[in-house]
Short mmCIF file of C-alpha atoms and ligand atoms in Angstrom, two decimals:
data_model
loop_
_atom_site.label_atom_id
_atom_site.label_comp_id
_atom_site.label_asym_id
_atom_site.label_seq_id
_atom_site.Cartn_x
_atom_site.Cartn_y
_atom_site.Cartn_z
CA UNK A 1 91.11 60.19 71.89
CA UNK A 2 89.49 61.62 75.04
CA UNK A 3 87.64 64.90 75.24
CA UNK A 4 89.10 67.23 77.78
CA UNK A 5 88.07 70.52 79.27
CA UNK A 6 91.01 72.64 80.60
CA UNK A 7 89.87 75.40 82.93
CA UNK A 8 92.56 78.24 83.05
CA UNK A 9 94.97 79.24 80.33
CA UNK A 10 97.84 80.30 82.66
CA UNK A 11 101.09 78.66 82.57
CA UNK A 12 99.92 75.18 83.80
CA UNK A 13 96.70 75.00 81.87
CA UNK A 14 97.98 76.29 78.51
CA UNK A 15 101.11 74.02 78.52
CA UNK A 16 99.09 71.01 79.73
CA UNK A 17 96.27 71.61 77.27
CA UNK A 18 98.66 72.03 74.32
CA UNK A 19 100.61 68.98 75.14
CA UNK A 20 97.44 66.81 75.81
CA UNK A 21 96.29 67.90 72.34
CA UNK A 22 99.66 66.93 70.93
CA UNK A 23 99.10 63.52 72.51
CA UNK A 24 96.02 63.25 70.14
CA UNK A 25 93.11 64.30 72.57
CA UNK A 26 90.43 66.82 71.90
CA UNK A 27 91.12 69.72 74.25
CA UNK A 28 89.21 72.80 74.86
CA UNK A 29 90.80 75.49 77.02
CA UNK A 30 88.58 77.84 78.74
CA UNK A 31 89.36 81.15 80.43
CA UNK A 32 87.20 84.04 81.79
CA UNK A 33 89.74 86.44 80.40
CA UNK A 34 88.24 87.25 76.94
CA UNK A 35 91.26 89.24 75.69
CA UNK A 36 93.46 86.41 76.38
CA UNK A 37 91.19 83.85 74.66
CA UNK A 38 91.02 86.17 71.49
CA UNK A 39 94.85 86.38 71.52
CA UNK A 40 95.23 82.59 71.79
CA UNK A 41 92.83 82.12 68.88
CA UNK A 42 95.18 84.33 66.72
CA UNK A 43 98.11 82.29 68.02
CA UNK A 44 99.31 84.79 70.55
CA UNK A 45 100.95 83.26 73.78
CA UNK A 46 100.40 85.48 76.78
CA UNK A 47 103.78 84.69 78.23
CA UNK A 48 107.16 83.72 77.20
CA UNK A 49 107.75 79.88 77.01
CA UNK A 50 110.13 78.47 74.49
CA UNK A 51 108.32 76.27 71.72
CA UNK A 52 104.69 76.88 73.09
CA UNK A 53 103.72 79.04 70.23
CA UNK A 54 104.47 76.42 67.73
CA UNK A 55 102.90 73.72 69.54
CA UNK A 56 99.66 75.71 70.16
CA UNK A 57 99.50 76.65 66.47
CA UNK A 58 100.12 73.22 65.26
CA UNK A 59 97.29 71.68 67.44
CA UNK A 60 94.90 74.43 66.54
CA UNK A 61 95.54 73.94 62.87
CA UNK A 62 95.27 70.09 63.16
CA UNK A 63 91.76 70.52 64.86
CA UNK A 64 92.54 69.20 68.22
CA UNK A 65 92.99 72.38 70.42
CA UNK A 66 90.27 74.97 70.94
CA UNK A 67 89.65 78.08 73.08
CA UNK A 68 86.57 79.59 74.46
CA UNK A 69 85.34 81.82 77.38
CA UNK A 70 82.30 79.53 77.92
CA UNK A 71 82.74 76.96 80.49
CA UNK A 72 79.45 75.46 79.45
CA UNK A 73 80.80 75.01 75.87
CA UNK A 74 84.09 73.47 76.94
CA UNK A 75 82.41 71.37 79.40
CA UNK A 76 79.66 69.92 77.37
CA UNK A 77 81.24 66.99 75.74
CA UNK A 78 84.42 66.52 77.94
CA UNK A 79 84.88 63.37 79.98
CA UNK A 80 87.57 64.86 82.07
CA UNK A 81 87.77 68.40 83.39
CA UNK A 82 91.07 69.73 84.56
CA UNK A 83 91.23 72.67 86.88
CA UNK A 84 94.34 74.72 86.25
CA UNK A 85 93.40 78.04 87.73
CA UNK A 86 95.73 80.28 89.85
CA UNK A 87 96.15 79.57 93.61
CA UNK A 88 98.06 82.62 94.69
CA UNK A 89 99.57 83.08 98.03
CA UNK A 90 97.45 84.83 100.53
CA UNK A 91 98.90 87.52 102.94
CA UNK A 92 99.22 84.80 105.68
CA UNK A 93 101.19 82.43 103.37
CA UNK A 94 98.38 79.98 102.56
CA UNK A 95 97.17 79.13 99.28
CA UNK A 96 94.08 81.31 98.21
CA UNK A 97 91.58 78.89 96.81
CA UNK A 98 88.73 81.30 95.72
CA UNK A 99 89.20 80.68 92.13
CA UNK A 100 89.37 76.86 92.45
CA UNK A 101 86.21 76.93 94.45
CA UNK A 102 84.43 79.31 92.10
CA UNK A 103 85.06 76.89 89.42
CA UNK A 104 83.77 74.06 91.63
CA UNK A 105 80.50 76.02 91.97
CA UNK A 106 80.22 76.23 88.13
CA UNK A 107 81.05 72.70 87.52
CA UNK A 108 78.32 71.60 89.93
CA UNK A 109 75.71 73.84 88.22
CA UNK A 110 76.77 72.38 84.78
CA UNK A 111 77.29 68.73 85.52
CA UNK A 112 74.69 66.46 83.94
CA UNK A 113 76.47 63.16 83.55
CA UNK A 114 79.58 61.23 84.80
CA UNK A 115 82.85 63.31 84.45
CA UNK A 116 86.21 63.18 86.23
CA UNK A 117 87.12 66.43 87.84
CA UNK A 118 90.95 66.78 88.19
CA UNK A 119 92.93 69.37 89.90
CA UNK A 120 96.16 70.38 88.20
CA UNK A 121 96.58 73.61 90.20
CA UNK A 122 98.79 73.02 93.37
CA UNK A 123 96.24 72.94 96.09
CA UNK A 124 96.61 72.13 99.86
CA UNK A 125 95.89 68.72 101.12
CA UNK A 126 92.27 68.20 101.64
CA UNK A 127 91.17 70.52 98.77
CA UNK A 128 89.83 67.83 96.59
CA UNK A 129 87.51 66.72 99.34
CA UNK A 130 86.16 70.31 99.94
CA UNK A 131 85.89 70.80 96.13
CA UNK A 132 83.77 67.60 95.95
CA UNK A 133 81.43 69.02 98.64
CA UNK A 134 81.15 72.33 96.70
CA UNK A 135 80.33 70.52 93.53
CA UNK A 136 77.88 68.39 95.19
CA UNK A 137 76.06 71.23 96.85
CA UNK A 138 75.74 73.00 93.49
CA UNK A 139 74.35 70.08 91.51
CA UNK A 140 71.24 70.72 89.54
CA UNK A 141 70.35 67.11 89.74
CA UNK A 142 71.35 65.70 93.22
CA UNK A 143 73.26 62.53 92.91
CA UNK A 144 74.78 63.12 89.41
CA UNK A 145 77.87 60.93 89.43
CA UNK A 146 81.44 62.39 89.19
CA UNK A 147 84.86 61.40 90.55
CA UNK A 148 87.60 63.74 91.84
CA UNK A 149 91.25 63.18 91.04
CA UNK A 150 94.61 64.97 91.76
CA UNK A 151 97.11 65.15 88.91
CA UNK A 152 99.79 67.48 89.95
CA UNK A 153 102.13 68.97 87.40
CA UNK A 154 106.05 69.15 87.72
CA UNK A 155 106.74 71.54 84.90
CA UNK A 156 109.61 74.08 85.02
CA UNK A 157 109.17 77.40 83.40
CA UNK A 158 111.35 77.60 80.33
CA UNK A 159 111.44 73.85 79.78
CA UNK A 160 107.80 72.90 80.40
CA UNK A 161 107.12 71.20 77.05
CA UNK A 162 109.97 68.86 77.37
CA UNK A 163 109.13 68.41 80.98
CA UNK A 164 105.48 67.35 79.95
CA UNK A 165 106.50 65.18 77.03
CA UNK A 166 109.36 63.41 78.89
CA UNK A 167 108.39 63.46 82.58
CA UNK A 168 110.28 61.70 85.34
CA UNK A 169 106.93 60.47 86.65
CA UNK A 170 103.28 61.18 86.38
CA UNK A 171 101.20 61.13 89.59
CA UNK A 172 97.60 60.34 89.52
CA UNK A 173 95.55 60.46 92.77
CA UNK A 174 92.19 58.75 92.23
CA UNK A 175 89.75 56.73 94.17
CA UNK A 176 87.83 54.70 91.60
CA UNK A 177 88.92 52.43 88.74
CA UNK A 178 87.02 54.39 86.18
CA UNK A 179 88.67 57.63 86.96
CA UNK A 180 92.17 55.97 87.03
CA UNK A 181 91.53 54.34 83.69
CA UNK A 182 90.50 57.72 82.05
CA UNK A 183 93.67 59.41 83.43
CA UNK A 184 95.93 56.60 82.46
CA UNK A 185 94.46 56.77 78.94
CA UNK A 186 95.29 60.59 78.79
CA UNK A 187 98.88 59.85 79.56
CA UNK A 188 99.04 56.43 77.38
CA UNK A 189 101.56 58.01 74.82
CA UNK A 190 104.10 58.23 77.70
CA UNK A 191 103.91 54.38 78.17
CA UNK A 192 106.06 54.10 75.03
CA UNK A 193 108.79 55.93 77.16
CA UNK A 194 108.23 53.72 80.07
CA UNK A 195 107.36 56.76 82.23
CA UNK A 196 106.41 55.60 85.80
CA UNK A 197 102.78 56.33 86.51
CA UNK A 198 102.52 56.53 90.41
CA UNK A 199 98.97 55.90 91.29
CA UNK A 200 98.07 57.04 94.73
CA UNK A 201 95.16 58.18 97.00
CA UNK A 202 94.02 61.84 96.43
CA UNK A 203 95.60 63.32 99.73
CA UNK A 204 98.95 61.64 98.86
CA UNK A 205 98.99 62.99 95.33
CA UNK A 206 98.25 66.54 96.74
CA UNK A 207 101.04 66.21 99.25
CA UNK A 208 103.56 64.73 96.67
CA UNK A 209 103.63 68.17 94.91
CA UNK A 210 104.38 70.13 98.06
CA UNK A 211 106.81 67.75 99.29
CA UNK A 212 108.71 67.77 95.80
CA UNK A 213 108.84 71.55 95.58
CA UNK A 214 109.80 71.94 99.21
CA UNK A 215 112.63 69.40 98.91
CA UNK A 216 113.99 71.36 95.90
CA UNK A 217 113.88 74.47 97.90
CA UNK A 218 115.55 72.74 100.80
CA UNK A 219 118.40 71.51 98.49
CA UNK A 220 118.98 75.02 97.14
CA UNK A 221 118.97 76.61 100.62
CA UNK A 222 121.26 73.79 101.89
CA UNK A 223 123.83 74.61 99.26
CA UNK A 224 123.53 78.42 99.80
CA UNK A 225 124.15 77.83 103.45
CA UNK A 226 127.28 75.75 102.60
CA UNK A 227 128.34 78.54 100.32
CA UNK A 228 128.27 80.96 103.14
CA UNK A 229 130.18 78.65 105.30
CA UNK A 230 132.70 77.98 102.50
CA UNK A 231 133.41 81.50 102.26
CA UNK A 232 134.23 81.72 105.92
CA UNK A 233 136.46 78.68 106.06
CA UNK A 234 138.24 79.27 102.80
CA UNK A 235 136.65 76.44 100.77
CA UNK A 236 134.97 76.56 97.25
CA UNK A 237 131.23 75.71 97.11
CA UNK A 238 131.54 74.92 93.42
CA UNK A 239 133.75 71.86 94.14
CA UNK A 240 131.85 70.97 97.19
CA UNK A 241 128.62 70.79 95.26
CA UNK A 242 130.18 68.89 92.31
CA UNK A 243 131.71 66.31 94.49
CA UNK A 244 128.51 65.99 96.66
CA UNK A 245 126.45 65.67 93.56
CA UNK A 246 128.66 62.64 92.21
CA UNK A 247 127.06 60.68 95.19
CA UNK A 248 124.09 59.17 93.49
CA UNK A 249 122.14 59.41 96.68
CA UNK A 250 122.42 63.14 96.51
CA UNK A 251 122.52 63.90 92.69
CA UNK A 252 123.98 67.10 91.05
CA UNK A 253 120.87 69.02 90.36
CA UNK A 254 119.55 72.00 92.43
CA UNK A 255 123.00 72.36 94.10
CA UNK A 256 123.97 75.71 92.32
CA UNK A 257 124.57 78.30 94.88
CA UNK A 258 123.77 81.89 94.29
CA UNK A 259 120.88 84.18 94.77
CA UNK A 260 118.52 81.38 95.72
CA UNK A 261 114.97 80.42 94.44
CA UNK A 262 112.42 82.73 93.23
CA UNK A 263 109.32 82.28 90.88
CA UNK A 264 105.75 81.51 91.32
CA UNK A 265 106.18 78.09 92.74
CA UNK A 266 108.89 77.35 95.20
CA UNK A 267 108.38 80.48 97.33
CA UNK A 268 104.54 79.92 97.27
CA UNK A 269 104.67 76.18 97.94
CA UNK A 270 107.12 76.38 100.77
CA UNK A 271 105.07 78.95 102.52
CA UNK A 272 101.88 76.92 101.85
CA UNK A 273 103.31 73.65 103.36
CA UNK A 274 104.45 75.43 106.58
CA UNK A 275 100.84 76.54 106.76
CA UNK A 276 99.35 73.22 105.93
CA UNK A 277 101.58 71.69 108.53
CA UNK A 278 100.58 74.18 111.19
CA UNK A 279 96.79 73.50 110.52
CA UNK A 280 97.52 69.87 110.92
CA UNK A 281 99.14 70.39 114.19
CA UNK A 282 102.57 69.57 112.79
CA UNK A 283 105.68 71.52 111.86
CA UNK A 284 107.93 71.83 108.84
CA UNK A 285 110.99 73.34 110.60
CA UNK A 286 113.36 72.31 107.83
CA UNK A 287 111.27 74.18 105.13
CA UNK A 288 111.00 77.18 107.48
CA UNK A 289 114.76 77.31 107.81
CA UNK A 290 114.96 77.05 103.94
CA UNK A 291 112.74 79.97 103.54
CA UNK A 292 114.89 81.89 106.06
CA UNK A 293 118.13 81.20 104.22
CA UNK A 294 116.67 82.21 100.89
CA UNK A 295 115.33 85.50 102.27
CA UNK A 296 118.76 86.58 103.37
CA UNK A 297 120.40 86.11 99.90
CA UNK A 298 119.60 89.43 98.27
CA UNK A 299 120.90 91.13 101.45
CA UNK A 300 124.19 89.29 101.08
CA UNK A 301 124.43 90.28 97.42
CA UNK A 302 123.93 93.88 98.42
CA UNK A 303 126.65 93.67 101.20
CA UNK A 304 128.98 92.21 98.52
CA UNK A 305 128.12 95.02 96.15
CA UNK A 306 128.94 97.55 98.99
CA UNK A 307 132.27 96.00 99.57
CA UNK A 308 133.19 95.76 95.83
CA UNK A 309 132.48 99.33 95.17
CA UNK A 310 133.66 100.75 98.50
CA UNK A 311 130.11 102.03 99.19
CA UNK A 312 127.06 101.90 96.98
CA UNK A 313 125.48 105.34 97.91
CA UNK A 314 124.71 107.16 94.69
CA UNK A 315 126.47 104.75 92.40
CA UNK A 316 125.45 103.59 88.85
CA UNK A 317 124.81 99.89 88.93
CA UNK A 318 124.13 97.65 85.88
CA UNK A 319 121.88 94.51 86.44
CA UNK A 320 122.07 91.80 83.79
CA UNK A 321 118.94 89.72 84.10
CA UNK A 322 115.72 90.40 85.86
CA UNK A 323 113.70 87.24 85.38
CA UNK A 324 113.71 84.77 88.32
CA UNK A 325 115.63 82.31 86.13
CA UNK A 326 116.70 82.16 82.49
CA UNK A 327 114.22 81.34 79.64
CA UNK A 328 111.21 83.03 81.20
CA UNK A 329 109.72 86.51 81.43
CA UNK A 330 108.50 85.73 84.89
CA UNK A 331 109.52 88.10 87.63
CA UNK A 332 107.44 86.80 90.45
CA UNK A 333 109.43 86.63 93.65
CA UNK A 334 112.56 87.25 91.48
CA UNK A 335 115.66 88.16 93.61
CA UNK A 336 116.12 91.24 91.18
CA UNK A 337 113.15 92.83 92.91
CA UNK A 338 114.94 92.80 96.32
CA UNK A 339 118.17 93.87 94.87
CA UNK A 340 116.51 96.92 92.86
CA UNK A 341 114.67 97.91 96.05
CA UNK A 342 118.06 97.80 98.06
CA UNK A 343 119.79 99.81 95.36
CA UNK A 344 117.01 102.38 95.21
CA UNK A 345 117.26 102.94 98.93
CA UNK A 346 120.98 103.65 98.56
CA UNK A 347 120.21 106.22 95.94
CA UNK A 348 121.66 104.24 93.01
CA UNK A 349 121.03 104.77 89.34
CA UNK A 350 120.02 101.45 88.19
CA UNK A 351 120.50 100.33 84.50
CA UNK A 352 119.03 97.01 83.54
CA UNK A 353 118.82 94.55 80.72
CA UNK A 354 116.87 91.18 80.33
CA UNK A 355 116.10 89.37 77.09
CA UNK A 356 112.42 88.72 77.90
CA UNK A 357 111.50 90.01 81.29
CA UNK A 358 111.95 93.89 80.98
CA UNK A 359 108.37 94.62 80.05
CA UNK A 360 107.09 92.91 83.10
CA UNK A 361 109.73 94.51 85.40
CA UNK A 362 108.73 97.94 84.02
CA UNK A 363 105.29 97.61 85.33
CA UNK A 364 106.77 97.32 88.82
CA UNK A 365 109.81 99.63 88.56
CA UNK A 366 109.17 102.00 85.57
CA UNK A 367 111.89 104.46 86.75
CA UNK A 368 114.89 102.29 85.95
CA UNK A 369 117.02 102.76 82.90
CA UNK A 370 115.79 99.93 80.52
CA UNK A 371 118.53 98.97 77.97
CA UNK A 372 118.60 97.14 74.67
CA UNK A 373 121.77 95.13 75.28
CA UNK A 374 123.87 94.18 78.36
CA UNK A 375 126.61 96.45 77.01
CA UNK A 376 124.28 99.43 76.89
CA UNK A 377 123.37 98.63 80.57
CA UNK A 378 127.12 98.77 81.45
CA UNK A 379 127.42 102.31 80.24
CA UNK A 380 128.80 104.48 82.99
CA UNK A 381 128.31 101.71 85.60
CA UNK A 382 130.41 101.58 88.70
CA UNK A 383 129.36 97.95 89.26
CA UNK A 384 127.95 95.25 86.94
CA UNK A 385 125.88 92.59 88.56
CA UNK A 386 125.01 89.30 86.89
CA UNK A 387 121.49 88.38 88.32
CA UNK A 388 120.06 85.83 86.07
CA UNK A 389 122.24 83.30 84.23
CA UNK A 390 120.72 83.71 80.63
CA UNK A 391 122.99 82.05 78.01
CA UNK A 392 123.78 85.40 76.39
CA UNK A 393 125.47 86.52 79.58
CA UNK A 394 127.73 83.49 79.78
CA UNK A 395 130.12 84.88 77.21
CA UNK A 396 130.45 88.42 77.88
CA UNK A 397 132.85 90.60 76.03
CA UNK A 398 134.72 92.09 79.03
CA UNK A 399 136.81 94.36 76.98
CA UNK A 400 133.75 95.99 75.60
CA UNK A 401 132.23 96.18 79.13
CA UNK A 402 135.48 97.80 80.37
CA UNK A 403 135.35 100.38 77.57
CA UNK A 404 131.90 101.40 78.65
CA UNK A 405 131.82 101.05 82.41
CA UNK A 406 132.91 103.86 84.80
CA UNK A 407 134.21 101.39 87.41
CA UNK A 408 135.86 98.00 87.45
CA UNK A 409 133.71 95.80 89.69
CA UNK A 410 131.80 92.63 88.72
CA UNK A 411 129.36 90.84 91.06
CA UNK A 412 128.57 87.29 89.83
CA UNK A 413 125.41 86.26 91.52
CA UNK A 414 125.28 82.90 89.65
CA UNK A 415 128.89 81.76 89.81
CA UNK A 416 129.30 81.80 86.01
CA UNK A 417 132.67 83.40 85.79
CA UNK A 418 135.92 83.40 87.84
CA UNK A 419 138.31 85.77 89.31
CA UNK A 420 141.22 85.29 86.95
CA UNK A 421 139.15 85.85 83.95
CA UNK A 422 137.72 89.12 85.42
CA UNK A 423 141.02 90.38 86.85
CA UNK A 424 142.62 90.00 83.48
CA UNK A 425 140.35 92.60 82.32
CA UNK A 426 140.88 94.75 85.30
CA UNK A 427 137.81 94.07 87.31
CA UNK A 428 137.37 93.25 90.89
CA UNK A 429 135.21 90.21 91.19
CA UNK A 430 132.96 88.61 93.66
CA UNK A 431 130.68 85.57 93.55
CA UNK A 432 128.87 83.23 96.10
CA UNK A 433 130.78 80.72 98.24
CA UNK A 434 134.17 80.57 96.35
CA UNK A 435 136.73 81.77 98.93
CA UNK A 436 139.66 81.85 96.48
CA UNK A 437 137.59 83.52 93.80
CA UNK A 438 136.74 86.78 95.38
CA UNK A 439 138.77 89.83 95.15
CA UNK A 440 136.65 92.08 97.26
CA UNK A 441 138.32 93.17 100.44
CA UNK A 442 137.47 90.79 103.51
C1 UGA B 1 109.51 74.54 90.01
C2 UGA B 1 109.85 73.05 89.93
O1 UGA B 1 111.17 72.83 89.64
C3 UGA B 1 108.89 72.24 89.04
O2 UGA B 1 109.07 70.84 89.14
C4 UGA B 1 107.32 72.60 89.42
O3 UGA B 1 106.52 71.97 88.58
C5 UGA B 1 107.08 74.09 89.43
O4 UGA B 1 108.10 74.67 90.28
C6 UGA B 1 105.82 74.31 89.76
O5 UGA B 1 105.41 74.08 90.99
O6 UGA B 1 104.99 74.67 88.91
P1 UGA B 1 110.18 76.60 88.40
O7 UGA B 1 109.54 77.50 89.34
O8 UGA B 1 109.83 76.81 86.91
O9 UGA B 1 109.77 74.98 88.63
O10 UGA B 1 111.81 76.77 88.57
P2 UGA B 1 113.00 75.89 88.84
O11 UGA B 1 113.69 75.54 87.75
O12 UGA B 1 112.61 74.84 89.92
O13 UGA B 1 113.77 76.98 89.63
C7 UGA B 1 113.43 77.61 90.83
C8 UGA B 1 114.36 78.62 91.37
O14 UGA B 1 115.47 78.01 92.01
C9 UGA B 1 114.95 79.67 90.33
O15 UGA B 1 114.80 80.88 90.88
C10 UGA B 1 116.33 79.18 90.17
O16 UGA B 1 117.17 80.23 89.70
C11 UGA B 1 116.59 78.57 91.51
N1 UGA B 1 117.70 77.64 91.58
C12 UGA B 1 117.41 76.36 90.88
C13 UGA B 1 118.93 77.87 92.23
O17 UGA B 1 119.14 78.84 92.81
N2 UGA B 1 119.76 76.78 92.32
C14 UGA B 1 119.57 75.65 91.63
O18 UGA B 1 120.57 74.78 91.87
C15 UGA B 1 118.42 75.38 91.06
#
């Protein structure tokens, strides 16, 4: 059992802390947000993540998981301190490290014996070195020993617990045997699963995270560009992706064409790596292209919507799904935000439904018609747009929608349905990259 201090109870910190406690470690999560900590002590999870409430409750009840607002208290007996605070994107696209560095100052002031300080937040290459300097300059007793380490996370929102418990790999960037051993001991339960533990230097570990997320983004943008070409040349991106994915060198995942990538990670990390490369006198031209392809997708959806309705001006549009992907209430950089903005400028009435993200969306766009079911959202709609492929939208009752909607147009931004199915219910249909599947006029 290792005593761990987890700084930050956002997505990464809370999931990692709860999972490490479940591995049998003693974990104290600390956050400056007192309201959040009080809620967590009552078992209230501040965001939607399947299974996290049960995992937190179980580990609290079994006496391995603790919450506090006092870094000093969480820090006191810990041998390892994870930093999992936010690194938002600044106006110029680089990661804003003010929260990480502030924690570094506090750690320096508190450190009174050897500990390993690990960054779990996604931080630009070189941050651990800078952080070590910040800690060193704030030490009460100069020379107090500590080691830095980088341990990037690869959790996906919506399936993070499974991703933590059954990862494809664990990356640990360390520089001393002592810190490597401590990190290996934390992840020891995964040895039973034969999980590869990739031991690297610190800069390499930092770069692995950006390279991985950027590659995923490039893969998505690549297939979205193929989708666009497929429409022009009369091909079907669905079959192209399926066939490409059967090649083991390519793989089937992250080849779903549609509205592209959103969320708090891929958009932020692609912009950050472009910035990191610029600073280093290099260039990430492929990633820049992927960002550009992605940025065009909501506009393409609006053009399709124009064509399906014969003009969007003043129409009523139903949006099914607001979250950036299913199984989350996260709307950060969600394509739905651009769609809503585009519909508003065209004077549309926007009716929306989402199983989890409506409350978050309301904070940004309070003036939409928020509905309790997808069918209520379709009432009086000239056009229905499937934006996020939640499971509950995969088996829609189109007879019921036809009975409520004013028009007969369906835009499938996630390629869930097909033209014959929709036309059987009298709907014009369009999707992304499937030439034979669209009934919109060319
Ligand atoms: C992503 C990475 O997948 C995780 O490995 C990483 O740990 C995480 O970022 C992070 O850095 O914290 P996440 O943002 O939760 O995870 O979401 P993904 O499942 O990767 O999806 C990203 C976006 O791509 C979503 O908007 C999704 O709809 C879109 N997507 C995904 C596609 O458009 N097509 C695909 O084929 C796959």
